[in-house]
XYZ file of C-alpha atoms in Angstrom:
768
model
C 79.801 105.571 125.264
C 79.009 108.920 126.817
C 75.760 110.828 127.334
C 74.334 113.447 125.002
C 72.387 116.556 126.044
C 69.207 114.806 124.975
C 69.934 112.061 127.530
C 70.336 114.687 130.265
C 67.184 116.431 129.126
C 65.221 113.183 129.286
C 66.479 112.546 132.793
C 65.608 116.077 133.835
C 62.062 115.788 132.566
C 61.629 112.448 134.311
C 62.958 113.724 137.616
C 61.028 116.961 137.714
C 57.661 115.923 136.364
C 56.464 116.110 139.976
C 57.107 118.814 142.579
C 60.154 117.992 144.754
C 61.341 119.754 147.918
C 64.762 121.264 147.079
C 66.295 120.415 150.486
C 65.536 116.721 150.041
C 66.587 116.820 146.386
C 69.940 118.364 147.349
C 70.634 115.590 149.876
C 69.785 112.964 147.289
C 72.033 114.527 144.682
C 74.895 114.792 147.180
C 74.665 111.054 147.811
C 74.316 110.493 144.091
C 77.549 112.379 143.459
C 79.492 110.780 146.318
C 78.602 107.281 145.163
C 80.094 107.711 141.723
C 81.669 111.059 140.959
C 84.256 111.196 143.717
C 87.008 109.049 142.117
C 89.953 110.703 140.395
C 89.008 111.959 136.929
C 92.025 110.189 135.338
C 92.239 108.783 131.845
C 93.360 105.359 133.071
C 92.837 103.386 136.287
C 95.147 100.579 137.332
C 95.445 97.576 139.593
C 98.831 96.553 141.039
C 100.550 93.172 140.965
C 103.496 92.562 143.298
C 106.027 90.604 141.208
C 107.785 89.154 144.256
C 111.505 88.323 144.335
C 113.956 85.491 143.879
C 114.163 82.989 146.757
C 116.958 83.110 149.322
C 117.546 86.822 149.560
C 115.974 89.860 151.226
C 112.808 91.431 149.825
C 114.374 93.426 146.991
C 113.417 93.374 143.294
C 113.456 95.965 140.518
C 111.652 95.897 137.156
C 113.485 97.469 134.218
C 111.561 96.459 131.102
C 108.594 94.580 129.666
C 107.084 93.348 126.418
C 103.592 93.558 124.916
C 102.609 90.244 126.536
C 102.987 91.738 130.022
C 106.197 89.785 130.710
C 108.622 91.754 132.901
C 112.396 91.610 133.389
C 114.691 93.111 135.994
C 116.902 92.089 138.906
C 116.356 90.659 142.374
C 118.685 89.981 145.298
C 119.202 86.293 146.034
C 121.462 86.706 149.099
C 122.280 89.252 151.783
C 125.106 91.677 151.183
C 125.772 95.044 149.596
C 122.609 96.208 147.785
C 124.265 96.119 144.361
C 125.768 92.647 144.726
C 124.115 89.256 145.025
C 121.629 90.310 142.338
C 120.296 88.044 139.643
C 118.353 88.752 136.489
C 114.730 87.633 136.401
C 112.010 86.980 133.844
C 108.463 87.285 135.221
C 105.473 85.854 133.350
C 101.903 85.096 134.501
C 102.763 85.090 138.210
C 106.061 83.158 138.005
C 109.510 84.736 138.453
C 112.310 82.793 136.724
C 115.951 83.138 137.799
C 118.001 83.687 134.637
C 120.988 81.890 136.147
C 124.656 82.750 136.424
C 127.845 82.140 134.460
C 131.282 81.069 135.692
C 133.192 84.090 136.900
C 130.137 86.126 137.951
C 130.705 88.520 140.828
C 127.158 87.831 141.933
C 125.594 90.560 139.842
C 123.608 90.657 136.664
C 120.497 92.540 135.664
C 117.995 92.141 132.842
C 117.120 95.389 131.046
C 114.954 94.527 128.043
C 112.768 91.778 126.571
C 110.967 91.296 123.263
C 107.774 89.397 122.494
C 109.747 86.226 121.704
C 111.085 86.122 125.265
C 114.630 87.193 124.311
C 116.060 88.982 127.363
C 119.140 91.236 127.364
C 121.186 92.765 130.153
C 124.655 92.694 131.685
C 126.693 91.001 134.402
C 129.745 91.961 136.385
C 132.522 89.427 135.933
C 136.034 88.823 137.309
C 137.689 89.504 133.963
C 136.043 92.772 132.923
C 133.829 95.420 134.460
C 130.611 94.333 132.723
C 129.659 91.923 129.955
C 126.473 92.072 127.839
C 124.201 89.022 128.047
C 121.361 87.467 126.086
C 118.924 84.916 127.562
C 116.493 82.936 125.414
C 113.293 81.763 127.088
C 112.987 78.821 124.690
C 116.387 77.342 125.588
C 117.031 78.877 129.009
C 120.642 79.581 127.969
C 122.633 82.681 128.916
C 125.042 83.830 126.182
C 127.793 86.454 126.483
C 127.544 88.893 123.564
C 130.661 89.813 121.556
C 132.428 93.094 122.353
C 133.932 95.917 120.351
C 137.695 96.306 120.444
C 139.229 98.492 123.120
C 138.792 98.710 126.863
C 135.797 99.251 129.091
C 132.460 97.691 129.902
C 129.767 96.241 127.634
C 126.081 96.516 128.485
C 122.935 95.501 126.569
C 119.913 97.759 127.083
C 117.118 96.799 124.658
C 116.038 94.246 122.049
C 113.437 94.667 119.277
C 111.063 92.228 117.569
C 113.709 91.307 114.974
C 116.168 90.310 117.709
C 118.451 93.322 117.189
C 120.093 94.374 120.463
C 121.534 97.758 121.404
C 123.665 98.994 124.248
C 127.229 100.140 124.803
C 130.585 98.460 124.332
C 134.008 99.940 125.067
C 132.761 103.527 125.026
C 130.667 103.279 121.862
C 127.003 102.630 121.131
C 126.718 99.042 119.953
C 124.305 97.140 117.722
C 124.164 93.338 117.836
C 122.560 91.500 114.901
C 122.860 87.738 115.217
C 126.405 86.978 116.320
C 127.843 90.239 114.980
C 128.430 93.519 116.815
C 129.003 96.891 115.164
C 129.664 100.371 116.515
C 127.210 103.239 116.123
C 129.426 106.279 115.701
C 128.635 109.443 117.691
C 127.657 112.786 116.199
C 130.432 114.863 114.625
C 132.611 116.573 117.262
C 131.612 113.959 119.849
C 133.951 111.183 120.956
C 131.745 108.548 122.618
C 128.201 107.231 122.392
C 125.697 104.930 124.116
C 122.464 103.361 122.821
C 119.438 103.100 125.110
C 116.554 101.791 122.970
C 115.688 100.393 119.531
C 112.273 100.166 117.876
C 110.971 97.532 115.468
C 112.017 99.651 112.473
C 115.683 99.593 113.488
C 115.765 103.188 114.761
C 118.096 103.518 117.763
C 118.249 106.327 120.328
C 120.759 107.244 122.987
C 123.499 109.815 123.503
C 126.654 111.212 121.973
C 129.208 112.456 124.474
C 132.197 114.812 124.671
C 133.900 116.892 127.344
C 131.286 119.626 127.040
C 128.198 117.491 127.584
C 125.713 114.973 126.203
C 123.510 115.193 123.120
C 120.384 113.125 122.369
C 121.070 111.070 119.254
C 119.166 108.848 116.826
C 120.754 106.246 114.534
C 118.920 104.850 111.502
C 120.367 101.373 110.978
C 118.643 100.998 107.598
C 120.586 103.809 105.896
C 123.476 104.275 108.358
C 122.623 107.870 109.231
C 122.872 109.649 112.575
C 120.571 112.491 113.674
C 121.140 115.194 116.293
C 117.862 115.473 118.242
C 118.894 118.845 119.667
C 118.310 120.346 123.088
C 116.241 123.067 124.762
C 117.100 126.558 123.478
C 118.823 128.836 125.954
C 119.883 126.042 128.282
C 123.161 124.177 128.740
C 124.414 121.892 125.955
C 122.821 118.781 127.431
C 120.176 116.304 126.330
C 119.767 112.529 126.368
C 117.266 110.208 124.674
C 115.852 107.305 126.679
C 113.182 105.593 124.586
C 111.597 105.461 121.115
C 108.317 103.972 119.886
C 107.418 102.538 116.473
C 106.116 105.917 115.297
C 109.593 107.388 115.701
C 108.615 109.495 118.712
C 111.461 109.888 121.207
C 111.409 110.832 124.874
C 114.310 112.012 126.966
C 115.596 114.787 129.200
C 117.266 118.114 128.596
C 118.399 121.152 130.529
C 116.767 124.571 130.629
C 117.746 127.641 132.626
C 115.417 126.441 135.377
C 116.747 122.849 135.493
C 116.075 119.443 133.943
C 112.912 118.892 131.878
C 111.336 116.038 129.929
C 111.056 116.267 126.163
C 109.080 114.574 123.396
C 110.801 114.666 119.984
C 108.855 114.073 116.796
C 109.589 114.945 113.170
C 112.446 117.277 114.062
C 110.599 119.152 116.814
C 111.645 118.838 120.472
C 109.111 120.076 123.014
C 108.872 120.338 126.786
C 106.394 117.898 128.398
C 107.049 118.496 132.084
C 109.302 118.164 135.074
C 110.147 114.453 135.225
C 112.549 111.922 133.739
C 110.942 109.798 130.967
C 111.948 106.150 130.646
C 109.403 104.572 128.284
C 106.874 105.418 125.548
C 104.352 103.267 123.669
C 102.740 103.725 120.264
C 99.759 105.592 121.767
C 102.235 108.206 123.079
C 101.722 107.279 126.717
C 104.986 108.138 128.511
C 106.212 106.800 131.855
C 109.094 107.953 133.985
C 110.343 109.201 137.317
C 109.321 112.410 139.052
C 108.735 113.579 142.588
C 106.022 114.629 144.996
C 105.996 116.019 148.531
C 107.253 112.736 149.982
C 110.029 111.940 147.491
C 110.319 109.977 144.259
C 107.154 109.212 142.307
C 106.392 107.266 139.122
C 104.797 109.413 136.410
C 102.353 108.702 133.567
C 102.049 111.411 130.877
C 99.767 111.782 127.879
C 98.836 114.677 125.634
C 95.217 114.601 126.794
C 95.819 114.937 130.534
C 99.464 115.859 131.131
C 101.609 114.282 133.855
C 100.032 112.245 136.671
C 101.539 110.628 139.738
C 100.775 106.959 139.002
C 99.900 106.325 142.637
C 96.828 108.522 142.147
C 95.674 106.263 139.299
C 95.863 102.903 141.113
C 93.013 101.254 143.015
C 93.079 99.818 146.544
C 95.573 97.142 145.470
C 98.316 99.781 145.937
C 97.303 100.840 149.467
C 100.443 101.337 151.554
C 102.755 101.333 148.526
C 105.027 104.113 147.284
C 105.294 103.742 143.502
C 108.633 105.458 143.029
C 109.779 104.409 139.543
C 107.920 103.720 136.290
C 110.346 102.277 133.733
C 108.349 100.876 130.818
C 104.873 100.839 129.256
C 103.600 98.387 126.625
C 100.951 98.385 123.889
C 98.241 97.405 126.401
C 99.235 100.399 128.607
C 100.593 98.110 131.322
C 103.367 99.746 133.355
C 106.421 98.076 134.907
C 108.469 99.657 137.663
C 109.427 99.349 141.303
C 108.779 101.063 144.606
C 108.285 100.509 148.324
C 105.712 97.978 149.496
C 103.699 98.500 152.717
C 106.636 97.024 154.692
C 109.140 99.419 153.154
C 110.850 96.835 150.917
C 111.887 97.566 147.332
C 109.572 95.499 145.116
C 108.992 95.230 141.389
C 105.389 95.820 140.313
C 103.175 95.552 137.257
C 100.260 97.958 136.811
C 97.396 96.741 134.603
C 94.583 99.024 133.367
C 91.218 98.356 134.991
C 88.366 98.719 132.476
C 86.152 101.565 133.636
C 82.483 100.599 133.943
C 80.399 102.063 131.184
C 78.926 105.420 132.099
C 75.389 104.141 131.806
C 76.116 101.260 134.167
C 77.653 103.642 136.682
C 74.501 105.784 136.513
C 72.335 102.749 137.026
C 74.301 101.599 140.069
C 74.426 105.077 141.578
C 70.730 105.865 141.152
C 69.491 103.114 143.474
C 70.704 104.610 146.791
C 69.758 108.088 145.598
C 66.293 106.959 144.533
C 65.756 105.110 147.827
C 66.718 108.167 149.887
C 64.696 110.456 147.638
C 61.564 108.325 147.939
C 61.890 108.111 151.740
C 62.286 111.869 151.950
C 59.268 112.391 149.754
C 57.148 110.079 151.903
C 57.912 112.303 154.881
C 56.968 115.353 152.889
C 53.888 114.204 151.093
C 52.232 112.386 154.007
C 51.380 115.852 155.304
C 49.568 116.645 152.088
C 45.941 115.757 151.444
C 46.801 114.045 148.146
C 49.463 111.747 149.622
C 48.452 108.573 147.770
C 48.236 110.361 144.442
C 51.629 112.032 144.855
C 53.315 108.828 146.108
C 51.990 106.945 143.111
C 53.262 109.653 140.789
C 56.714 109.637 142.378
C 56.930 105.840 142.132
C 55.967 106.035 138.489
C 58.652 108.655 137.770
C 61.326 106.604 139.534
C 60.341 103.616 137.403
C 60.632 105.752 134.280
C 64.090 106.945 135.332
C 65.351 103.416 135.897
C 63.960 102.349 132.522
C 65.778 105.225 130.808
C 69.019 104.344 132.576
C 68.697 100.668 131.742
C 68.205 101.461 128.053
C 71.222 103.758 128.148
C 73.282 101.059 129.838
C 72.431 98.525 127.151
C 73.811 100.829 124.432
C 76.700 102.213 126.480
C 78.740 99.032 126.728
C 81.159 99.206 123.806
C 83.377 101.676 121.983
C 81.906 104.546 120.004
C 83.493 105.605 116.711
C 83.435 108.714 114.560
C 83.461 108.242 110.781
C 85.458 110.025 108.074
C 84.481 109.556 104.420
C 87.742 109.041 102.490
C 86.181 110.174 99.216
C 87.645 109.152 95.848
C 90.183 110.324 93.282
C 89.199 113.101 90.851
C 87.742 111.961 87.536
C 86.647 108.600 88.853
C 83.344 106.817 89.131
C 82.680 108.000 92.698
C 83.627 104.636 94.167
C 86.488 103.772 96.525
C 87.509 100.960 98.854
C 89.928 101.280 101.805
C 91.889 98.102 102.558
C 94.960 99.071 104.576
C 95.856 101.177 107.617
C 99.143 101.966 109.347
C 100.022 103.238 112.819
C 100.068 106.857 111.601
C 96.421 106.710 110.544
C 97.294 106.623 106.827
C 95.006 104.496 104.679
C 95.455 102.831 101.301
C 93.083 101.191 98.869
C 91.646 101.670 95.416
C 89.552 104.344 93.758
C 87.761 103.281 90.594
C 87.875 104.992 87.201
C 86.606 104.011 83.770
C 90.035 102.396 83.137
C 89.990 100.270 86.289
C 91.139 100.460 89.891
C 93.693 103.109 90.924
C 95.744 102.654 94.101
C 95.718 105.582 96.534
C 97.257 106.748 99.807
C 94.979 108.767 102.083
C 96.681 110.992 104.649
C 95.085 113.613 106.880
C 92.157 114.336 104.583
C 94.035 114.189 101.262
C 93.927 111.304 98.772
C 97.030 110.845 96.580
C 97.092 108.644 93.479
C 99.914 106.093 93.446
C 100.051 105.834 89.649
C 101.007 102.810 87.550
C 103.998 101.230 85.857
C 104.777 102.419 82.321
C 104.115 100.335 79.268
C 101.174 98.279 80.423
C 97.510 98.426 81.258
C 96.449 101.455 83.273
C 95.626 99.949 86.633
C 97.224 99.449 90.047
C 96.194 97.469 93.114
C 97.822 97.598 96.546
C 98.556 94.217 98.105
C 96.377 92.796 100.853
C 98.817 94.067 103.513
C 100.829 96.401 101.309
C 101.211 99.519 103.478
C 103.836 100.142 106.153
C 104.437 102.831 108.769
C 106.572 104.873 106.341
C 103.682 105.237 103.906
C 105.296 102.865 101.381
C 102.821 100.879 99.292
C 103.363 97.635 97.374
C 101.049 95.847 94.998
C 100.696 94.966 91.335
C 100.321 97.083 88.228
C 100.050 96.544 84.509
C 103.493 96.433 82.867
C 104.992 95.447 79.534
C 104.641 91.688 79.256
C 102.203 91.258 82.146
C 101.441 92.412 85.647
C 104.463 93.253 87.807
C 104.964 93.898 91.505
C 105.649 97.517 92.427
C 106.958 99.580 95.347
C 105.742 103.161 95.750
C 107.743 105.330 98.177
C 105.549 108.402 98.206
C 106.939 109.994 95.058
C 107.807 107.298 92.540
C 106.869 103.761 91.578
C 109.535 101.064 91.163
C 109.055 97.867 89.147
C 110.200 95.017 91.407
C 110.508 92.533 88.558
C 110.057 88.752 88.740
C 112.085 85.712 89.676
C 114.033 84.136 86.781
C 111.799 81.894 84.685
C 108.611 83.765 85.566
C 106.932 86.571 83.593
C 104.504 88.069 86.122
C 104.596 89.038 89.789
C 102.551 90.651 92.523
C 103.611 92.130 95.866
C 101.221 91.368 98.709
C 102.684 92.818 101.906
C 105.484 95.031 103.226
C 106.677 95.337 106.819
C 108.149 98.366 108.547
C 111.709 97.235 107.749
C 110.973 97.254 104.027
C 110.779 93.461 103.540
C 108.269 92.664 100.800
C 106.552 89.332 100.198
C 104.509 88.264 97.202
C 104.521 85.864 94.274
C 106.158 85.319 90.913
C 104.144 83.219 88.484
C 103.610 82.045 84.943
C 101.232 79.636 83.246
C 103.012 76.673 84.798
C 103.262 77.607 88.456
C 103.714 79.975 91.368
C 106.742 80.781 93.535
C 106.763 82.718 96.802
C 109.017 85.761 96.449
C 110.752 88.020 98.960
C 112.231 91.386 97.949
C 114.788 92.718 100.416
C 117.713 95.161 100.261
C 117.303 95.634 96.524
C 117.354 91.912 95.707
C 114.721 89.226 95.240
C 114.784 85.561 96.179
C 112.586 82.527 96.484
C 112.592 81.618 100.184
C 113.097 77.995 101.124
C 110.531 75.952 102.986
C 107.386 77.028 101.125
C 105.087 74.444 99.629
C 104.375 74.040 95.933
C 101.508 76.526 95.586
C 101.876 79.204 98.276
C 99.772 82.365 98.449
C 101.423 84.694 101.009
C 99.094 87.217 102.632
C 101.019 89.170 105.276
C 104.464 89.657 106.879
C 105.191 91.148 110.303
C 108.289 92.965 111.548
C 109.781 89.685 112.771
C 109.729 88.326 109.215
C 106.956 85.797 109.911
C 104.742 85.206 106.875
C 101.195 83.857 106.787
C 99.136 82.745 103.855
C 97.374 79.909 102.143
C 98.689 76.683 100.593
C 96.651 75.377 97.650
C 98.760 72.344 96.765
C 96.115 69.920 98.065
C 92.867 68.704 96.472
C 91.006 70.965 94.067
C 89.258 73.922 95.766
C 90.962 73.141 99.084
C 93.345 75.475 100.938
C 95.271 75.302 104.193
C 96.422 78.334 106.196
C 100.111 78.369 107.126
C 102.734 80.362 109.010
C 106.322 80.501 107.699
C 109.424 81.467 109.678
C 113.149 80.949 109.084
C 112.685 78.537 106.209
C 110.027 76.380 107.846
C 106.309 76.230 107.059
C 103.821 75.078 109.703
C 100.181 74.254 109.093
C 97.854 76.409 111.204
C 94.946 74.081 110.540
C 91.229 74.693 110.228
C 88.434 74.751 112.742
C 86.505 71.484 112.925
C 87.025 69.250 109.871
C 86.831 71.784 107.078
C 89.144 71.393 104.059
C 89.237 75.063 103.159
C 90.819 77.760 105.262
C 92.456 81.142 104.864
C 95.040 83.074 106.932
C 94.853 86.779 106.161
C 96.895 88.775 108.705
C 99.529 88.448 111.431
C 100.463 90.896 114.195
C 103.737 91.553 116.024
C 102.874 88.948 118.669
C 102.607 86.217 116.044
C 98.821 85.980 116.363
C 96.999 85.180 113.107
C 93.437 85.750 111.908
C 91.541 84.125 109.077
C 88.557 81.876 108.450
C 87.586 78.430 107.272
C 84.678 77.030 105.296
C 82.494 74.035 106.168
C 79.472 73.089 104.037
C 79.303 76.519 102.428
C 79.452 78.451 105.707
C 82.533 80.349 106.872
C 83.712 81.024 110.417
C 86.332 83.572 111.488
C 89.089 82.540 113.876
C 92.037 83.910 115.838
C 95.123 81.651 116.092
C 97.368 82.213 119.116
C 100.348 79.959 119.839
C 98.745 76.833 118.413
C 95.200 77.479 119.657
C 92.374 78.548 117.317
C 89.581 80.651 118.809
C 86.196 80.748 117.081
C 85.230 84.444 116.826
C 81.581 83.716 116.059
C 79.205 85.521 113.710
C 76.831 88.437 113.886
C 73.245 87.415 114.751
C 71.363 86.140 111.707
C 74.542 85.601 109.659
C 75.835 82.396 108.117
C 79.366 83.640 107.358
C 82.131 85.504 109.166
C 85.597 86.329 107.861
C 88.458 88.045 109.729
C 90.672 90.403 107.697
C 92.801 92.354 110.179
C 94.038 92.520 113.759
C 96.193 94.763 115.929
C 98.611 94.070 118.783
C 96.053 94.741 121.540
C 93.554 91.998 120.707
C 91.082 93.688 118.345
C 90.012 91.861 115.161
C 87.923 93.198 112.272
C 86.031 91.466 109.492
C 82.622 90.853 107.940
C 79.498 88.735 108.356
C 76.715 88.223 105.847
C 73.227 86.786 105.650
C 72.433 84.076 103.121
C 69.264 85.609 101.761
C 70.476 89.179 101.186
C 73.681 88.521 99.203
C 75.988 91.530 98.966
C 73.401 93.785 100.617
C 73.504 91.590 103.727
C 77.227 92.109 104.436
C 78.037 93.961 107.666
C 81.353 95.030 109.196
C 82.266 93.905 112.710
C 84.906 94.307 115.395
C 85.817 91.612 117.932
C 87.674 91.750 121.227
C 87.777 89.195 123.977
C 85.999 91.302 126.607
C 82.817 91.911 124.565
C 82.917 89.428 121.689
C 81.777 90.249 118.150
C 79.951 93.581 117.576
C 78.283 95.107 114.531
C 80.191 98.318 113.736
C 76.993 99.905 112.447
C 75.755 99.930 116.056
C 78.886 101.676 117.355
C 79.167 104.746 115.109
C 78.088 108.190 116.310
C 76.078 110.725 114.312
C 78.961 111.236 111.863
C 78.008 107.854 110.387
C 74.313 108.616 110.056
C 72.906 107.101 106.845
C 75.926 104.858 106.248
C 75.937 101.078 105.944
C 79.352 99.767 107.009
C 79.875 96.571 105.034
C 83.603 95.731 105.065
C 86.062 96.256 107.954
C 89.501 95.527 106.481
C 92.221 96.667 108.912
C 92.726 98.021 112.449
C 95.750 99.721 114.015
C 96.973 99.834 117.615
C 95.098 103.077 118.260
C 91.852 101.203 117.486
C 91.236 103.032 114.185
C 89.491 100.929 111.531
C 89.344 101.233 107.744
C 86.926 99.617 105.360
C 84.185 100.520 102.930
C 80.434 100.584 102.680
C 77.475 102.500 101.332
C 77.344 106.233 102.082
C 73.993 108.049 102.576
C 73.695 108.447 98.775
C 74.185 104.707 98.222
C 77.721 105.049 96.791
C 80.519 102.657 97.781
C 83.116 104.725 99.635
C 86.077 103.998 101.863
C 85.838 105.092 105.492
C 88.069 105.603 108.512
C 86.631 105.001 111.994
C 88.332 106.609 114.990
C 87.478 105.700 118.604
C 85.712 108.453 120.528
C 87.106 108.632 124.081
C 84.418 107.827 126.631
C 84.004 110.558 129.249
C 85.104 109.468 132.709
C 82.104 108.070 134.569
C 82.593 110.477 137.449
C 82.692 113.448 135.098
C 79.530 112.254 133.396
C 77.887 111.964 136.804
C 78.852 115.524 137.660
C 77.520 116.860 134.365
C 74.261 114.982 134.794
C 73.806 116.110 138.403
C 74.457 119.731 137.427
C 71.824 119.511 134.683
C 69.312 117.978 137.071
C 69.921 120.511 139.792
C 69.691 123.452 137.383
C 66.489 122.104 135.865
C 64.993 121.456 139.277
C 65.872 124.847 140.677
C 64.449 126.596 137.629
C 61.203 124.613 137.805
C 60.884 125.111 141.570
C 61.420 128.858 141.219
C 58.914 129.016 138.364
C 56.257 127.204 140.426
C 56.935 129.351 143.481
C 56.480 132.521 141.452
C 53.007 131.439 140.369
C 51.708 130.894 143.896
């Protein structure tokens, strides 16, 4: 949380209530600034971890890729020899580097290039029979498998793997896609003869190059509809561009040629733009880009973002990188961790992991910095005022003002720790009852929910200030509800709507609504969730029972492995489904996770019989709640461990509704005595615990009561609904407000103090 002008004004009044010699004030402010404001005014600060190397060889390791868990893959030398031989692939996790092993016929070389959140690693080895063979290593089994090849001659390399286990690379001169045990070619652009794939996102979009005798062209393949897209190149330059990486928003980074030389580009929605003089290698969903550039001493790793441009990463790392040269930045994950390699203080090539260091809150930095300044100021004043006849009176006044200052700073510090949000009122559809609820949010900041009319709820999509009605199926009751997780990154919405014969599941693609039908033997259905690949999960039901239903590729099926009364709630891009099983005793429910035909019980906290799983992220983490003796408690489930998220003070319930891939959870708490009026929205993250969102909103939320927090995306945006200043129930979107860098805040505060002091000193001098 930053400082407002009123904060600075309060500080100014406190400082300059008494007369202060400007020479002594200047010295104090100089110390004040040097203590805090001297660090680099960067958007992110990092600490460095040396990943080490495999035993037996020289100090030489290189990091090529990473996943969202901070696990890193690459290669390391395990014996002396030529630098590009005697190299083995490695998998690094939580301080341990694992040798991925070797296969018969290896010529002592293989390297790991990519890894997904399941610990599936891909790369290539050099063998005696062919130039290179593509490999897959599974952390769960420890086995190395040679991937099948396309027909023809040449090498095969695997470059990247997504959350669904799809692998891309190159085989026999063509871009290759591996799905399961099958390999298929990704044809180049027209008039090009060869291709290579470099990256694949969780939606199945692949980027790389098409190649002919005249040059290279950046290319995107959509594996869902078998289309290929020319990403273009810089106008006026040579016919040359190549795509290196793509995120889940469909943003692509790569390099192209201009008249002045090679430049980095960011491609989005058909537009290719210049972002600087470096070679991009990775991009995350917050559009942070990493790559390779140069400085006055040679190669340099680069971090780029829209808000601050390109930075040498060495300038953003704390003392843990002293003596290092961070020459290559190859990948960046959802937590903004960076993997790469460079020269350690002894000159050896070493793989590293950079992890963001949380910046102290601005108020805390002020509080820490003011102590030495105040001490020096008071000592200077003692020397000044002892010559005055009213020494005791002035000293007492100065001490009182210093106490006031510290009290102000302490109060500011107490409110500064935590994210600040701005609020947007989503409004409602025309002709309605002036009531709306926002339930869903995707990575593009689009929201979905319901707006109420006299006929019932109407599903909507909100995008960039405009609310669009989804409509309803013909022939039935006029209502539509989106499912509990029924919005994906493409803006597709699923849910249920009145239809002839009963409610039916629907899919809305932005222009039209499609009736998804029901399983044979059932007369009603409802779609609950859709992932970014278009897989839909829900239920078919009649008066006799319920069946879990999956709609995929234009067909529907009842998946095996579900229990007798399943209530699916969410599906992630890996196809994992969470929900609730109600086949037990009356009024009881058990949260579950389903994958590949097998259902596993998540369990409940303590000994409660009733629990609910509501959402799952791409890491397989699940949130929900359970009930014991009429009180509910929210939890986060991570790899078999349930974490109690707590409750807001004074509440007897807490329920978790949504989570993102970076550890933020949203939900509600309520007080027993106030009923609906006592419900309050909260956000939880491990570093700060559970926080009331009403305490974190800036002036844009003045007069609002935020009651329900329903969903959160990886950018930290939150949707929900509450009471607006007129007491109407409206949907809202909260967006994090970037906190000013502490050093910059210091500088602004010091400038305000100095200006105020100089003005007051001049005014007093003129009256003498």
